């Protein structure tokens, strides 16, 4: 935490010093005697400069202005006037003077802000309040310190901005990909141990192989969707350590857009231990870092809301904190466009808090155990039909039990039972990610229409095409590999019928 606190303090100091004279501008940043490196070196500034093909000094103003707009009205007003951002220019009532509010001298700006505080606060969108009007001295002291501390915190932890997003989306729309998917979930470094013979006992060591690879449910689904030809954006968090940089490089190499992956300064990227049996069954041990986790604020940035609303499909697991899951469900429900595919894994304690959002879920996908843990009154005694019925009563449009390279699907107008694909392993660590990514691929490619039997068959084939006891994201299949699995299964079925 000390690393992040130091970064916030350094950025706050730079912003406070830049308030003097005419405020923040690219020209000022290039010519000032102030050491502005803590500000220019921020991940968000570097990202904006890279994406908009400008230098960091040019990128600071749009990033700061975008984040300032998201502050509570009193803080927003103080930051706006202090840095002379001009957020209220063109939005002031006739009785107020923008030239005075954004005067070239900080003292004049403060005086005008104090003299017209109630009217300016209303112009900034605040509700009427009986709070006293701050004096110039109070502004110069505690109030500016609080406002710039909050802005500095947002800058240090920020990840993406809408000012460059539409351009990138337009480019993506013409690059031949099937459509756009936004994935919300974790990105970690998996320590994978593939057990060759048996699980160890106290006096019975086992033999296996070890490797570490980028993983996490969010990352694996993002890579799986990109491998199938979709334009993919991942909303996630990593630390600024070697593991975090390795994860970002892995995602970019896979064709995943990382603009919305927040990088936490001075923090270690989480790891997970994955034990994979000789039959392909994975057992997971999470080693989280609470500093490096998604927050609801990550989804409320302009760019994240844009990414969710404009996606053809949104993929969500229960890996993020419950408040983030609720926020994702709420934002997706408000957006008219995306199909929402949810996998309730890992199982959440107290899943009832999500029930009111189930009407937003187009496809609820999981194993029998995962879906039973989610269902009201769930127990191991529920048969498939009753399990699906209980979850559909809550609002989920389609419920799919997907495991063991087979699938059972129920909705108001669909009953599909897809038998096990003829493969050697009993399970595969990458199967859930491959299934949801493949289903999203079919839905998006069909223009968002409801999935039918052949779409679910293709998604089940994608599970079978991931057979692996090692690197999970590397096992994600291409569309051609899934097609081949469908053909092989058809041939095996025909041969079996011919031999009877």
Coordinates of C-alpha atoms in Angstrom, one line a residue:
X1 CA 0.0 0.0 0.0
X2 CA 2.9 2.3 0.7
X3 CA 3.9 2.3 -3.0
X4 CA 0.5 3.4 -4.1
X5 CA 0.2 6.0 -1.3
X6 CA 3.5 7.5 -2.3
X7 CA 2.4 7.7 -5.9
X8 CA -0.8 9.4 -5.0
X9 CA 1.0 12.0 -2.8
X10 CA 3.5 12.7 -5.6
X11 CA 0.8 13.2 -8.3
X12 CA -1.3 15.3 -5.9
X13 CA 1.7 17.6 -5.3
X14 CA 2.2 18.0 -9.0
X15 CA -1.4 18.9 -9.6
X16 CA -1.5 21.4 -6.7
X17 CA 1.5 23.2 -8.1
X18 CA 0.2 23.2 -11.6
X19 CA -2.9 25.1 -10.4
X20 CA -0.9 28.3 -10.1
X21 CA -1.1 30.8 -12.9
X22 CA -3.2 29.6 -15.8
X23 CA -3.6 26.0 -14.8
X24 CA -3.1 22.8 -16.7
X25 CA -2.1 22.7 -20.4
X26 CA 0.3 20.8 -22.6
X27 CA 2.4 24.0 -23.1
X28 CA 2.7 24.4 -19.3
X29 CA 3.7 20.8 -18.9
X30 CA 6.5 21.2 -21.4
X31 CA 7.9 24.5 -20.0
X32 CA 7.3 24.3 -16.3
X33 CA 10.1 24.1 -13.7
X34 CA 7.9 21.7 -11.7
X35 CA 9.1 18.1 -11.8
X36 CA 6.0 16.6 -13.6
X37 CA 7.5 13.1 -14.1
X38 CA 5.2 11.5 -11.5
X39 CA 2.2 12.7 -13.6
X40 CA 3.7 12.0 -17.1
X41 CA 4.8 8.5 -16.0
X42 CA 1.4 7.3 -15.0
X43 CA 0.1 4.2 -16.8
X44 CA -3.1 5.9 -17.8
X45 CA -1.2 8.8 -19.4
X46 CA 1.2 6.5 -21.2
X47 CA -1.7 4.4 -22.5
X48 CA -3.6 7.4 -23.8
X49 CA -0.5 8.8 -25.5
X50 CA 0.2 5.4 -27.1
X51 CA -3.4 4.9 -28.3
X52 CA -3.9 8.5 -29.5
X53 CA -0.4 8.7 -30.9
X54 CA 0.6 11.8 -29.0
X55 CA 3.2 12.6 -26.4
X56 CA 2.5 12.3 -22.7
X57 CA 2.3 16.1 -22.2
X58 CA -0.5 16.2 -24.8
X59 CA -2.3 13.2 -23.2
X60 CA -2.5 14.6 -19.6
X61 CA -5.3 17.1 -20.2
X62 CA -7.9 14.8 -21.7
X63 CA -7.2 12.1 -19.1
X64 CA -7.4 14.5 -16.2
X65 CA -10.5 16.1 -17.6
X66 CA -12.2 12.7 -18.1
X67 CA -11.5 11.6 -14.6
X68 CA -12.4 15.0 -13.1
X69 CA -15.9 14.7 -14.7
X70 CA -16.4 11.5 -12.6
X71 CA -15.7 13.1 -9.2
X72 CA -18.6 14.2 -6.9
X73 CA -19.8 17.7 -7.8
X74 CA -18.0 19.7 -5.0
X75 CA -14.6 18.0 -5.7
X76 CA -15.2 18.2 -9.5
X77 CA -15.9 22.0 -9.2
X78 CA -12.7 22.6 -7.1
X79 CA -10.5 20.6 -9.4
X80 CA -12.1 22.2 -12.5
X81 CA -11.5 25.7 -11.3
X82 CA -8.1 25.0 -9.7
X83 CA -6.7 23.5 -12.9
X84 CA -8.8 25.7 -15.2
X85 CA -10.0 22.6 -17.1
X86 CA -13.1 24.4 -18.4
X87 CA -15.6 21.6 -17.7
X88 CA -18.4 24.2 -17.1
X89 CA -17.5 26.4 -20.0
X90 CA -20.6 26.6 -22.2
X91 CA -22.8 25.2 -19.4
X92 CA -23.0 28.3 -17.1
X93 CA -26.2 30.3 -16.6
X94 CA -26.1 33.9 -17.9
X95 CA -25.5 35.4 -14.5
X96 CA -22.1 33.6 -14.2
X97 CA -18.9 34.6 -16.1
X98 CA -16.7 31.8 -17.5
X99 CA -13.9 34.3 -18.1
X100 CA -13.8 35.1 -14.4
X101 CA -14.2 31.4 -13.4
X102 CA -11.2 30.4 -15.6
X103 CA -9.2 33.5 -15.2
X104 CA -5.4 33.2 -15.8
X105 CA -4.7 33.9 -12.1
X106 CA -5.4 31.2 -9.5
X107 CA -6.3 33.8 -6.8
X108 CA -9.0 35.3 -9.0
X109 CA -10.4 31.9 -9.8
X110 CA -10.6 31.0 -6.1
X111 CA -12.3 34.3 -5.2
X112 CA -14.9 33.8 -8.0
X113 CA -15.6 30.3 -6.9
X114 CA -16.1 31.3 -3.3
X115 CA -18.3 34.3 -4.2
X116 CA -20.6 32.2 -6.5
X117 CA -20.3 28.8 -4.8
X118 CA -24.0 27.8 -4.6
X119 CA -24.8 28.8 -8.2
X120 CA -21.7 27.1 -9.5
X121 CA -22.4 24.0 -7.5
X122 CA -25.9 23.8 -9.0
X123 CA -24.3 24.2 -12.5
X124 CA -22.1 21.3 -11.7
X125 CA -25.2 19.1 -11.1
X126 CA -25.2 19.1 -7.3
X127 CA -28.5 19.0 -5.3
X128 CA -29.3 22.1 -3.2
X129 CA -27.5 22.0 0.1
X130 CA -27.5 24.0 3.3
X131 CA -23.8 23.5 3.7
X132 CA -21.9 26.8 4.2
X133 CA -20.1 28.5 1.3
X134 CA -16.3 27.8 1.6
X135 CA -14.0 30.8 2.1
X136 CA -11.0 31.3 -0.2
X137 CA -8.8 30.2 2.7
X138 CA -10.7 27.0 3.1
X139 CA -10.4 26.3 -0.6
X140 CA -6.7 26.9 -0.5
X141 CA -6.3 24.5 2.4
X142 CA -8.3 21.5 3.3
X143 CA -10.8 21.4 0.4
X144 CA -8.3 21.6 -2.4
X145 CA -6.2 19.0 -0.7
X146 CA -9.1 16.6 -0.5
X147 CA -10.2 17.2 -4.0
X148 CA -6.8 16.7 -5.5
X149 CA -6.1 13.7 -3.4
X150 CA -9.2 12.0 -4.8
X151 CA -8.2 13.0 -8.4
X152 CA -4.7 11.7 -7.8
X153 CA -6.1 8.4 -6.6
X154 CA -8.2 8.0 -9.7
X155 CA -5.2 8.9 -11.9
X156 CA -2.9 6.4 -10.2
X157 CA -5.4 3.5 -10.6
X158 CA -7.0 4.5 -13.9
X159 CA -6.9 2.1 -16.9
X160 CA -8.8 3.3 -20.0
X161 CA -10.6 6.3 -21.6
X162 CA -13.5 6.7 -24.0
X163 CA -11.7 9.5 -25.9
X164 CA -9.7 6.9 -27.9
X165 CA -12.2 3.9 -27.7
X166 CA -14.6 4.8 -30.6
X167 CA -11.6 5.0 -33.0
X168 CA -10.4 1.6 -32.0
X169 CA -13.8 0.1 -32.2
X170 CA -14.3 1.5 -35.7
X171 CA -11.0 -0.1 -36.7
X172 CA -12.0 -3.4 -35.1
X173 CA -15.3 -3.4 -36.9
X174 CA -13.6 -3.4 -40.2
X175 CA -10.8 -5.9 -39.5
X176 CA -12.8 -9.0 -40.5
X177 CA -13.5 -10.3 -37.0
X178 CA -16.9 -11.8 -36.2
X179 CA -17.9 -9.2 -33.6
X180 CA -17.0 -7.7 -30.2
X181 CA -17.0 -9.4 -26.8
X182 CA -16.2 -7.8 -23.4
X183 CA -15.0 -10.1 -20.7
X184 CA -15.1 -9.2 -17.0
X185 CA -12.8 -11.3 -14.8
X186 CA -9.5 -12.0 -13.2
X187 CA -6.0 -12.3 -14.8
X188 CA -3.4 -14.1 -12.7
X189 CA -0.4 -16.3 -13.1
X190 CA -1.3 -20.0 -12.9
X191 CA 1.2 -22.3 -11.3
X192 CA 0.2 -25.5 -13.1
X193 CA 1.1 -28.9 -11.7
X194 CA 0.0 -31.8 -14.0
X195 CA 0.0 -35.0 -12.0
X196 CA 1.2 -38.0 -14.1
X197 CA 0.2 -41.0 -12.0
X198 CA -1.8 -40.3 -8.8
X199 CA -2.4 -37.8 -6.0
X200 CA 0.2 -37.9 -3.3
X201 CA -0.3 -39.3 0.1
X202 CA 1.6 -38.7 3.4
X203 CA 4.1 -41.4 2.5
X204 CA 3.3 -41.8 -1.2
X205 CA 4.8 -39.0 -3.3
X206 CA 3.5 -38.4 -6.8
X207 CA 5.2 -37.5 -10.0
X208 CA 4.2 -34.6 -12.2
X209 CA 5.2 -31.7 -14.4
X210 CA 5.2 -28.0 -13.4
X211 CA 4.9 -24.8 -15.4
X212 CA 3.7 -21.3 -14.8
X213 CA 1.5 -19.6 -17.4
X214 CA -0.9 -16.6 -17.5
X215 CA -4.3 -17.6 -16.5
X216 CA -7.4 -16.7 -14.5
X217 CA -11.0 -17.2 -15.6
X218 CA -11.2 -13.8 -17.2
X219 CA -8.0 -14.1 -19.1
X220 CA -8.8 -17.7 -20.3
X221 CA -12.2 -16.6 -21.6
X222 CA -10.7 -13.6 -23.3
X223 CA -8.0 -15.7 -25.1
X224 CA -10.6 -18.3 -26.0
X225 CA -12.9 -15.8 -27.6
X226 CA -10.0 -14.1 -29.5
X227 CA -8.7 -17.5 -30.7
X228 CA -12.2 -17.9 -32.3
X229 CA -12.0 -14.7 -34.3
X230 CA -13.8 -12.2 -32.0
X231 CA -12.6 -8.8 -31.1
X232 CA -12.2 -9.0 -27.3
X233 CA -11.8 -6.5 -24.5
X234 CA -10.8 -7.6 -21.0
X235 CA -11.8 -5.7 -17.9
X236 CA -9.4 -6.9 -15.2
X237 CA -6.6 -5.8 -12.9
X238 CA -2.9 -6.8 -12.6
X239 CA 0.0 -5.5 -10.5
X240 CA 2.9 -3.5 -12.0
X241 CA 5.4 -6.4 -11.4
X242 CA 7.0 -8.8 -13.8
X243 CA 4.0 -11.2 -13.6
X244 CA 1.6 -8.3 -14.5
X245 CA 3.7 -7.3 -17.5
X246 CA 3.9 -10.9 -18.6
X247 CA 0.1 -11.2 -18.5
X248 CA -0.3 -8.0 -20.5
X249 CA 2.2 -9.3 -23.1
X250 CA 0.4 -12.6 -23.3
X251 CA -3.0 -11.0 -23.8
X252 CA -1.7 -8.6 -26.5
X253 CA 0.0 -11.5 -28.3
X254 CA -3.3 -13.4 -28.3
X255 CA -5.1 -10.3 -29.8
X256 CA -6.9 -9.3 -26.7
X257 CA -7.5 -5.5 -26.1
X258 CA -5.9 -4.6 -22.7
X259 CA -7.0 -1.0 -22.6
X260 CA -9.3 -1.7 -19.7
X261 CA -6.8 -3.8 -17.6
X262 CA -6.0 -1.6 -14.7
X263 CA -2.4 -1.7 -13.4
X264 CA -1.9 -1.2 -9.7
X265 CA 1.4 0.5 -8.8
X266 CA 3.6 -1.2 -6.2
X267 CA 1.4 -4.3 -6.1
X268 CA 2.1 -8.0 -6.8
X269 CA -0.1 -9.8 -9.4
X270 CA -2.0 -12.6 -7.8
X271 CA -1.2 -16.3 -8.5
X272 CA -3.2 -19.5 -8.5
X273 CA -2.1 -23.1 -8.1
X274 CA -3.8 -25.5 -10.5
X275 CA -3.5 -29.2 -9.9
X276 CA -4.5 -31.2 -13.0
X277 CA -5.1 -35.0 -12.6
X278 CA -4.2 -37.5 -15.2
X279 CA -7.8 -37.6 -16.4
X280 CA -7.8 -33.8 -16.9
X281 CA -9.8 -32.8 -13.8
X282 CA -8.5 -29.4 -12.4
X283 CA -8.3 -28.5 -8.7
X284 CA -7.7 -24.9 -8.0
X285 CA -6.1 -23.0 -5.1
X286 CA -6.5 -19.2 -5.4
X287 CA -3.8 -16.9 -3.8
X288 CA -5.5 -13.5 -4.1
X289 CA -4.1 -10.0 -3.5
X290 CA -7.0 -7.8 -2.3
X291 CA -5.2 -4.7 -3.7
X292 CA -5.3 -6.2 -7.1
X293 CA -9.0 -6.9 -7.6
X294 CA -11.7 -5.4 -9.7
X295 CA -13.9 -2.8 -8.0
X296 CA -17.3 -1.4 -9.0
X297 CA -15.5 1.9 -10.0
X298 CA -13.6 -0.1 -12.7
X299 CA -16.9 -0.7 -14.4
X300 CA -18.2 2.8 -13.9
X301 CA -15.5 4.5 -15.9
X302 CA -16.6 6.0 -19.2
X303 CA -14.6 3.5 -21.2
X304 CA -15.8 0.5 -19.3
X305 CA -19.5 1.5 -19.6
X306 CA -18.9 2.1 -23.3
X307 CA -17.2 -1.3 -23.7
X308 CA -20.2 -3.1 -22.0
X309 CA -22.9 -1.2 -23.8
X310 CA -21.4 -1.5 -27.3
X311 CA -20.4 -5.2 -27.0
X312 CA -22.2 -7.9 -28.9
X313 CA -21.8 -10.1 -25.9
X314 CA -20.5 -9.9 -22.3
X315 CA -18.9 -12.8 -20.6
X316 CA -18.9 -12.8 -16.8
X317 CA -17.9 -15.3 -14.1
X318 CA -18.3 -15.1 -10.3
X319 CA -14.5 -14.6 -9.9
X320 CA -14.7 -10.9 -9.1
X321 CA -16.0 -9.6 -5.8
X322 CA -19.8 -9.8 -5.4
X323 CA -20.2 -6.0 -5.7
X324 CA -18.5 -6.1 -9.0
X325 CA -20.7 -8.9 -10.2
X326 CA -23.8 -7.0 -9.2
X327 CA -22.5 -3.9 -11.0
X328 CA -21.8 -5.9 -14.2
X329 CA -25.3 -7.4 -14.1
X330 CA -26.9 -3.9 -13.6
X331 CA -24.9 -2.2 -16.4
X332 CA -25.6 -5.0 -18.9
X333 CA -29.3 -5.0 -18.0
X334 CA -29.5 -1.3 -18.9
X335 CA -27.7 -1.8 -22.3
X336 CA -29.9 -2.8 -25.2
X337 CA -27.3 -4.6 -27.3
X338 CA -25.2 -7.2 -25.5
X339 CA -26.1 -10.8 -24.8
X340 CA -25.0 -11.7 -21.3
X341 CA -23.3 -15.1 -20.7
X342 CA -22.7 -15.9 -17.0
X343 CA -20.8 -18.8 -15.5
X344 CA -21.3 -18.9 -11.7
X345 CA -17.8 -20.1 -10.9
X346 CA -16.4 -20.2 -8.3
X347 CA -19.5 -20.7 -6.3
X348 CA -20.5 -17.6 -4.3
X349 CA -21.7 -17.6 -0.7
X350 CA -25.1 -16.0 -0.4
X351 CA -26.0 -16.1 -4.1
X352 CA -29.5 -14.7 -3.3
X353 CA -28.1 -11.2 -3.6
X354 CA -27.8 -11.8 -7.4
X355 CA -31.3 -13.2 -7.9
X356 CA -32.9 -9.8 -8.6
X357 CA -30.5 -9.4 -11.6
X358 CA -31.2 -12.8 -13.2
X359 CA -33.5 -11.1 -15.8
X360 CA -30.4 -9.7 -17.4
X361 CA -28.9 -13.2 -18.0
X362 CA -29.4 -14.6 -21.5
X363 CA -27.3 -17.8 -20.9
X364 CA -26.5 -19.2 -17.5
X365 CA -23.8 -21.9 -17.9
X366 CA -22.2 -24.2 -15.4
X367 CA -21.7 -27.7 -14.1
X368 CA -24.4 -29.4 -12.1
X369 CA -22.5 -28.7 -8.9
X370 CA -22.1 -25.0 -9.8
X371 CA -25.7 -24.5 -10.8
X372 CA -27.0 -26.4 -7.8
X373 CA -25.1 -24.2 -5.5
X374 CA -26.7 -21.2 -7.2
X375 CA -30.3 -22.5 -7.3
X376 CA -32.9 -21.7 -4.5
X377 CA -33.1 -24.7 -2.2
X378 CA -30.4 -26.4 -4.3
X379 CA -29.3 -29.9 -3.3
X380 CA -27.7 -32.8 -4.9
X381 CA -31.1 -34.5 -5.3
X382 CA -32.3 -32.1 -8.0
X383 CA -32.6 -33.7 -11.4
X384 CA -31.5 -31.6 -14.5
X385 CA -35.0 -30.5 -15.5
X386 CA -35.9 -29.2 -12.0
X387 CA -32.5 -27.5 -11.6
X388 CA -32.9 -25.7 -14.9
X389 CA -36.5 -24.8 -14.0
X390 CA -35.6 -23.2 -10.7
X391 CA -32.9 -21.0 -12.3
X392 CA -35.2 -20.0 -15.2
X393 CA -37.9 -19.0 -12.7
X394 CA -35.5 -16.5 -11.3
X395 CA -35.2 -14.9 -14.8
X396 CA -32.3 -16.6 -16.6
X397 CA -33.6 -17.1 -20.2
X398 CA -31.5 -20.2 -21.0
X399 CA -29.8 -22.6 -18.6
X400 CA -27.1 -24.9 -19.8
X401 CA -25.4 -27.7 -17.8
X402 CA -22.0 -28.1 -19.5
X403 CA -19.5 -30.7 -18.2
X404 CA -17.8 -33.9 -19.2
X405 CA -17.8 -32.8 -22.9
X406 CA -21.6 -33.0 -22.9
X407 CA -24.3 -30.4 -22.5
X408 CA -28.0 -30.2 -21.4
X409 CA -29.9 -27.0 -22.4
X410 CA -33.3 -25.7 -21.3
X411 CA -35.2 -22.5 -22.2
X412 CA -38.8 -21.7 -22.9
X413 CA -38.6 -23.0 -26.4
X414 CA -35.6 -25.3 -26.4
X415 CA -34.6 -28.7 -25.0
X416 CA -31.3 -29.9 -26.2
X417 CA -29.3 -32.8 -24.9
X418 CA -25.9 -33.2 -26.4
X419 CA -24.1 -36.4 -25.6
X420 CA -20.5 -36.8 -24.6
X421 CA -18.0 -36.2 -27.4
X422 CA -15.8 -39.2 -28.0
X423 CA -12.5 -38.1 -26.3
X424 CA -9.9 -39.7 -24.1
X425 CA -9.9 -37.4 -21.1
X426 CA -12.7 -37.2 -18.6
X427 CA -12.3 -33.4 -18.2
X428 CA -10.1 -30.5 -19.3
X429 CA -9.2 -27.3 -17.3
X430 CA -10.0 -25.1 -20.3
X431 CA -13.3 -26.7 -21.2
X432 CA -15.6 -24.1 -19.5
X433 CA -13.8 -21.2 -21.1
X434 CA -13.9 -22.8 -24.5
X435 CA -17.6 -23.5 -24.2
X436 CA -18.7 -20.0 -23.3
X437 CA -16.4 -18.4 -25.9
X438 CA -17.6 -20.7 -28.6
X439 CA -21.2 -20.1 -27.7
X440 CA -20.6 -16.3 -27.8
X441 CA -18.9 -16.7 -31.2
X442 CA -22.0 -18.4 -32.7
X443 CA -24.4 -15.9 -31.1
X444 CA -22.4 -12.9 -32.3
X445 CA -21.8 -14.3 -35.8
X446 CA -25.5 -14.8 -36.1
X447 CA -26.2 -11.1 -35.3
X448 CA -27.3 -11.8 -31.7
X449 CA -30.0 -14.3 -32.5
X450 CA -30.9 -16.9 -29.9
X451 CA -28.7 -19.9 -29.9
X452 CA -30.1 -23.1 -31.4
X453 CA -29.2 -26.8 -31.1
X454 CA -26.3 -26.6 -33.6
X455 CA -24.8 -23.7 -31.8
X456 CA -24.7 -25.6 -28.5
X457 CA -23.3 -28.6 -30.3
X458 CA -20.5 -26.4 -31.7
X459 CA -19.8 -25.0 -28.2
X460 CA -19.7 -28.5 -26.7
X461 CA -17.3 -29.5 -29.5
X462 CA -15.1 -26.6 -28.4
X463 CA -14.9 -28.1 -24.9
X464 CA -13.7 -31.4 -26.4
X465 CA -11.2 -29.6 -28.6
X466 CA -9.3 -28.3 -25.5
X467 CA -8.1 -31.6 -24.2
X468 CA -5.1 -30.7 -22.2
X469 CA -3.6 -31.2 -18.7
X470 CA -1.2 -28.3 -19.0
X471 CA -1.2 -24.7 -20.4
X472 CA -4.9 -23.7 -20.3
X473 CA -5.0 -20.7 -22.6
X474 CA -2.7 -22.4 -25.1
X475 CA -5.3 -25.2 -25.4
X476 CA -8.1 -22.9 -26.5
X477 CA -9.2 -24.0 -30.0
X478 CA -9.5 -22.1 -33.3
X479 CA -12.8 -22.2 -35.2
X480 CA -11.2 -24.7 -37.6
X481 CA -10.3 -27.0 -34.7
X482 CA -13.9 -26.9 -33.4
X483 CA -15.2 -27.7 -36.9
X484 CA -12.9 -30.7 -37.1
X485 CA -14.1 -31.9 -33.7
X486 CA -17.7 -31.7 -34.9
X487 CA -16.8 -33.7 -38.1
X488 CA -14.9 -36.3 -36.1
X489 CA -17.8 -36.8 -33.8
X490 CA -20.2 -37.1 -36.7
X491 CA -17.9 -39.8 -38.3
X492 CA -17.7 -41.7 -35.0
X493 CA -21.4 -41.6 -34.6
X494 CA -21.9 -42.8 -38.2
X495 CA -19.4 -45.6 -37.7
X496 CA -21.1 -46.7 -34.5
X497 CA -24.5 -46.8 -36.2
X498 CA -23.1 -48.8 -39.1
X499 CA -21.6 -51.4 -36.8
X500 CA -24.9 -52.1 -35.0

